[in-house]
Coordinates of N, CA, C and O in Angstrom, one line a residue:
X24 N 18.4 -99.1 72.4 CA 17.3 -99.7 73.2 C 16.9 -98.7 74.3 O 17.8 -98.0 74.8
X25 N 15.8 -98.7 74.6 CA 15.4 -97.9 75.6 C 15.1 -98.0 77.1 O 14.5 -99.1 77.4
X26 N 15.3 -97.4 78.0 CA 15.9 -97.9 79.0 C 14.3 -98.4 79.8 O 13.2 -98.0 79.5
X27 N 14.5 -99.1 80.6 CA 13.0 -99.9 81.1 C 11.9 -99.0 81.7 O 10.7 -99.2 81.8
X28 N 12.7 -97.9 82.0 CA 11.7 -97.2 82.7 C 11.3 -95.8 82.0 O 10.7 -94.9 82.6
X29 N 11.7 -95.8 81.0 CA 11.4 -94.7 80.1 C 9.9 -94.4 80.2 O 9.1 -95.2 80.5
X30 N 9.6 -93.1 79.7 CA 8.0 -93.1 80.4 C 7.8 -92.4 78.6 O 8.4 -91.4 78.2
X31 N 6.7 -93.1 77.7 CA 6.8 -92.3 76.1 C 6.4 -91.3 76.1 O 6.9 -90.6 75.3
X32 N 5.1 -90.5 77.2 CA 4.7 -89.5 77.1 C 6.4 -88.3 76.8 O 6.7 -87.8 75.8
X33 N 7.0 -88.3 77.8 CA 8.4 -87.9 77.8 C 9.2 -87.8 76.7 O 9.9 -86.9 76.5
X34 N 9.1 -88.7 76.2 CA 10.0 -88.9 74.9 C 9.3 -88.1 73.5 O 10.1 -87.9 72.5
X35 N 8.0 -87.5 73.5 CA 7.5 -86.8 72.5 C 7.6 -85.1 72.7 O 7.3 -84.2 72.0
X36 N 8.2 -85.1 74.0 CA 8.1 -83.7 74.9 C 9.2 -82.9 74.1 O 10.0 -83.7 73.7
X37 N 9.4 -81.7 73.7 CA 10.9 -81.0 73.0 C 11.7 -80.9 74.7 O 11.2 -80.9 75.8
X38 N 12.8 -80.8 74.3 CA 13.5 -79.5 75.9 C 13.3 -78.5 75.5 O 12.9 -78.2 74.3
X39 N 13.6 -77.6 77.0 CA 13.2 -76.4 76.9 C 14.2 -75.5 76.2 O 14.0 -74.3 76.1
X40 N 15.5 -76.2 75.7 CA 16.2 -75.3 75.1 C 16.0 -75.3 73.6 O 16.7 -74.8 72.7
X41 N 15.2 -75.8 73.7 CA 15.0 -76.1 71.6 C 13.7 -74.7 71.9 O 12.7 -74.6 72.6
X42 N 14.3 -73.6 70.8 CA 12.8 -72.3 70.5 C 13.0 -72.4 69.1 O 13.9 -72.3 68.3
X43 N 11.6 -72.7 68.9 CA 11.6 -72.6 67.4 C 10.7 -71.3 66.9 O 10.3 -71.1 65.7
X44 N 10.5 -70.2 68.0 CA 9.5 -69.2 67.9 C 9.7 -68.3 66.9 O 8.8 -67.5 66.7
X45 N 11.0 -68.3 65.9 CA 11.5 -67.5 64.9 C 11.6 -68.6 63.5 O 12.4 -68.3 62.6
X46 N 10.7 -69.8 63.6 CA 11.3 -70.8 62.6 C 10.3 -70.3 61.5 O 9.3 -69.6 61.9
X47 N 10.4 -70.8 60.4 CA 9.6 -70.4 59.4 C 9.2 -71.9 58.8 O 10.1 -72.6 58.4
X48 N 7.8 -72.4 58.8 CA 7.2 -73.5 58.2 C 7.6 -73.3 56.8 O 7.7 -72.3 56.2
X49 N 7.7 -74.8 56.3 CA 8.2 -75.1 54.9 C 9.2 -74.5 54.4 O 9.2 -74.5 53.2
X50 N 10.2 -73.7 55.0 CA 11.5 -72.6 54.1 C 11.6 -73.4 53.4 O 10.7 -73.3 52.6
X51 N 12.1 -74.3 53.2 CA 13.1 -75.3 52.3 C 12.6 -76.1 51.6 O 13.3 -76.8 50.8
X52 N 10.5 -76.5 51.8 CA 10.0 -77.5 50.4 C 10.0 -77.2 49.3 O 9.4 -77.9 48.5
X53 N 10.6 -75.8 48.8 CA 10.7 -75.8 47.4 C 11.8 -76.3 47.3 O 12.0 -77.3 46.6
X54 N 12.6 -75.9 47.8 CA 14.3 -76.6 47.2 C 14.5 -78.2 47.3 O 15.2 -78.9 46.6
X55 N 13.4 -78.5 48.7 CA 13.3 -80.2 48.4 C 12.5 -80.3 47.5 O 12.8 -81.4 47.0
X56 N 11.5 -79.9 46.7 CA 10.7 -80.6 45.7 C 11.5 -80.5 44.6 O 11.6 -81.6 43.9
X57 N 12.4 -79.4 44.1 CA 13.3 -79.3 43.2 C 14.5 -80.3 43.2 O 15.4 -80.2 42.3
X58 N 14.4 -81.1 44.4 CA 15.9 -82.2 44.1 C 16.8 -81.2 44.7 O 17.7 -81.2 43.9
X59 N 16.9 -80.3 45.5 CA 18.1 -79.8 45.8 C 18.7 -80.5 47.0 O 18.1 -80.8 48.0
X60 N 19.8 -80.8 46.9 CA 20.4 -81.3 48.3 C 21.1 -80.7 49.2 O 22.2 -80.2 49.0
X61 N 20.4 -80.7 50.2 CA 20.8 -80.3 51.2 C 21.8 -80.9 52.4 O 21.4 -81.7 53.3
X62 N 23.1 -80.3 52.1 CA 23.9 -80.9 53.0 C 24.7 -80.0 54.7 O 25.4 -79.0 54.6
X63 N 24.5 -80.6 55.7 CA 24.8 -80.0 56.7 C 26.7 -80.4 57.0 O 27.2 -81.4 57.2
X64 N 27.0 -79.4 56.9 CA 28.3 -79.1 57.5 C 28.5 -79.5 59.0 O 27.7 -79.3 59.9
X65 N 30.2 -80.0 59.1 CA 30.9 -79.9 60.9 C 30.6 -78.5 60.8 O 30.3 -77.7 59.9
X66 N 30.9 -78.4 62.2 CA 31.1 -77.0 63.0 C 32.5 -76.8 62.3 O 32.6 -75.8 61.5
X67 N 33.4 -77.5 62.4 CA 35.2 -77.3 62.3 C 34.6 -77.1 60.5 O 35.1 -76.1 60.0
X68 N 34.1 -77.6 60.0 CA 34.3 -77.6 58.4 C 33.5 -76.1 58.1 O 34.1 -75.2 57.6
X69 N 32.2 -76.1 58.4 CA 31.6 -74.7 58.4 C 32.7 -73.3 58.6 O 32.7 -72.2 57.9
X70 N 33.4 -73.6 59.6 CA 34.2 -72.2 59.9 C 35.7 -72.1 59.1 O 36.6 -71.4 59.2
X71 N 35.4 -73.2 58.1 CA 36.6 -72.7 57.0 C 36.2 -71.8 56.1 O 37.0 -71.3 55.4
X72 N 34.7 -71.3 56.0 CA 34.4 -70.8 54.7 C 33.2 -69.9 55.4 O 32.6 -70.2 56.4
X73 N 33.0 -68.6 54.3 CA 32.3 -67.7 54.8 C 30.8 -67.6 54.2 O 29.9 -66.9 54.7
X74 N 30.7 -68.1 53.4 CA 29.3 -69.0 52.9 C 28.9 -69.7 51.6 O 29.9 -70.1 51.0
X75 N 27.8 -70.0 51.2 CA 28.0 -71.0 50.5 C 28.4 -71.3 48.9 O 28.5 -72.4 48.4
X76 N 28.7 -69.9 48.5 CA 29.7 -70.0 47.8 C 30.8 -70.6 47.7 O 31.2 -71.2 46.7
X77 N 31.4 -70.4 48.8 CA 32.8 -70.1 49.0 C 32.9 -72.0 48.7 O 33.7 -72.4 47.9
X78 N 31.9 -72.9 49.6 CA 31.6 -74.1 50.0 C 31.6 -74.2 48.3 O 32.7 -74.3 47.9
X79 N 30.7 -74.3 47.3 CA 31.1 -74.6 46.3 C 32.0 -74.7 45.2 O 32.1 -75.5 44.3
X80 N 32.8 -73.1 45.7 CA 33.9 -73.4 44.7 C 35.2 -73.8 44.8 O 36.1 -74.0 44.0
X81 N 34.8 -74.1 46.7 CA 35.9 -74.9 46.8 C 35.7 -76.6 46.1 O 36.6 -77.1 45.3
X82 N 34.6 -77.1 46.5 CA 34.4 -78.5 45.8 C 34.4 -78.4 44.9 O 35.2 -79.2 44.4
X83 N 33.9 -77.4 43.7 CA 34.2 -77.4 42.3 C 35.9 -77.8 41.9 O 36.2 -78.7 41.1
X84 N 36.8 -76.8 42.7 CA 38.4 -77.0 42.4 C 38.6 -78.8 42.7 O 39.2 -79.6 42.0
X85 N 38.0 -78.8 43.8 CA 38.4 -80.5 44.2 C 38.3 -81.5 43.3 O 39.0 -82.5 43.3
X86 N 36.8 -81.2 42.1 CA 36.3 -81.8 41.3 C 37.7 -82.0 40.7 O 38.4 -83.1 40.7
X87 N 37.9 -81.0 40.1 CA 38.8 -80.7 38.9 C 39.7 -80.8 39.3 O 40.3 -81.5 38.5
X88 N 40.4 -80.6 40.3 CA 41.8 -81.5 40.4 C 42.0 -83.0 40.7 O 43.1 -83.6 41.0
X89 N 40.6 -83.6 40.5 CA 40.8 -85.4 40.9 C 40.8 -85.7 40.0 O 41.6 -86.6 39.6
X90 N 39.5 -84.7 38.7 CA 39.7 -85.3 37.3 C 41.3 -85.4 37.1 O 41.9 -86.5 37.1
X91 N 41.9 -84.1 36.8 CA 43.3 -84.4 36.8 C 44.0 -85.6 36.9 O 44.7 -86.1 36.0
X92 N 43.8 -86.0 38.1 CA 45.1 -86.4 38.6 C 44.2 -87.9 38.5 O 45.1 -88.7 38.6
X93 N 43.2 -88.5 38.4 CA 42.9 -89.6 37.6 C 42.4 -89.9 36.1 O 41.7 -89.3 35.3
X94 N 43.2 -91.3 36.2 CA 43.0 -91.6 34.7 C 41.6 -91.7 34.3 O 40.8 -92.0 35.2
X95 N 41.0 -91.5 32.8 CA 39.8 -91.8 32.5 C 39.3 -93.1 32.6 O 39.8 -94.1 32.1
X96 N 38.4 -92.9 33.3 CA 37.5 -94.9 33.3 C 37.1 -95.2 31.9 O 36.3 -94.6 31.3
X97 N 37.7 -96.2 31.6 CA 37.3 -96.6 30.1 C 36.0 -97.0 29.7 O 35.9 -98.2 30.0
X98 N 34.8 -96.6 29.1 CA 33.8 -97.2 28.6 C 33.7 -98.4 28.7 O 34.7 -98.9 28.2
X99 N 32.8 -99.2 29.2 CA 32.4 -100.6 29.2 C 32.2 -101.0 27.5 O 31.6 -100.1 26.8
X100 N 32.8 -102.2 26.9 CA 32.2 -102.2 25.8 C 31.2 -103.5 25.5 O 31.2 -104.7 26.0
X101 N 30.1 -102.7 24.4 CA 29.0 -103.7 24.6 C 28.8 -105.2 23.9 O 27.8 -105.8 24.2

């Protein structure tokens, strides 16, 4: 909730520490139009891994060791 005396002009304003003078418009609508998902990492989780490889093949291993270690879900039958 917003506090009573909030003024909206204010609330549309950026801070001055946000510079987007190096950002590039649309980088990423092809990868969103293609369904790609984009997921943002912790700070603590980012600095395990040195990029986004690394971030994949570790989840890849994770995959494959849950398969493992759980049983198959049985087919519903119809």
């Amino acid at each position: 909730m917003k506090p009573a005396d909030s003024d909206s002009d204010t609330d549309t304003e950026l801070r001055d520490e946000y510079d987007f003078s190096a950002a590039i418009r649309g980088r990423h609508h092809s990868d969103y139009q293609r369904g790609t998902n984009l997921v943002l990492l912790d700070a603590d989780v980012a600095a395990a891994f040195p990029d986004a490889a690394a971030v994949n093949n570790a989840l890849r291993l994770l995959l494959r060791l849950a398969r493992q270690q759980l049983p198959p879900v049985p087919k519903p039958s119809e």
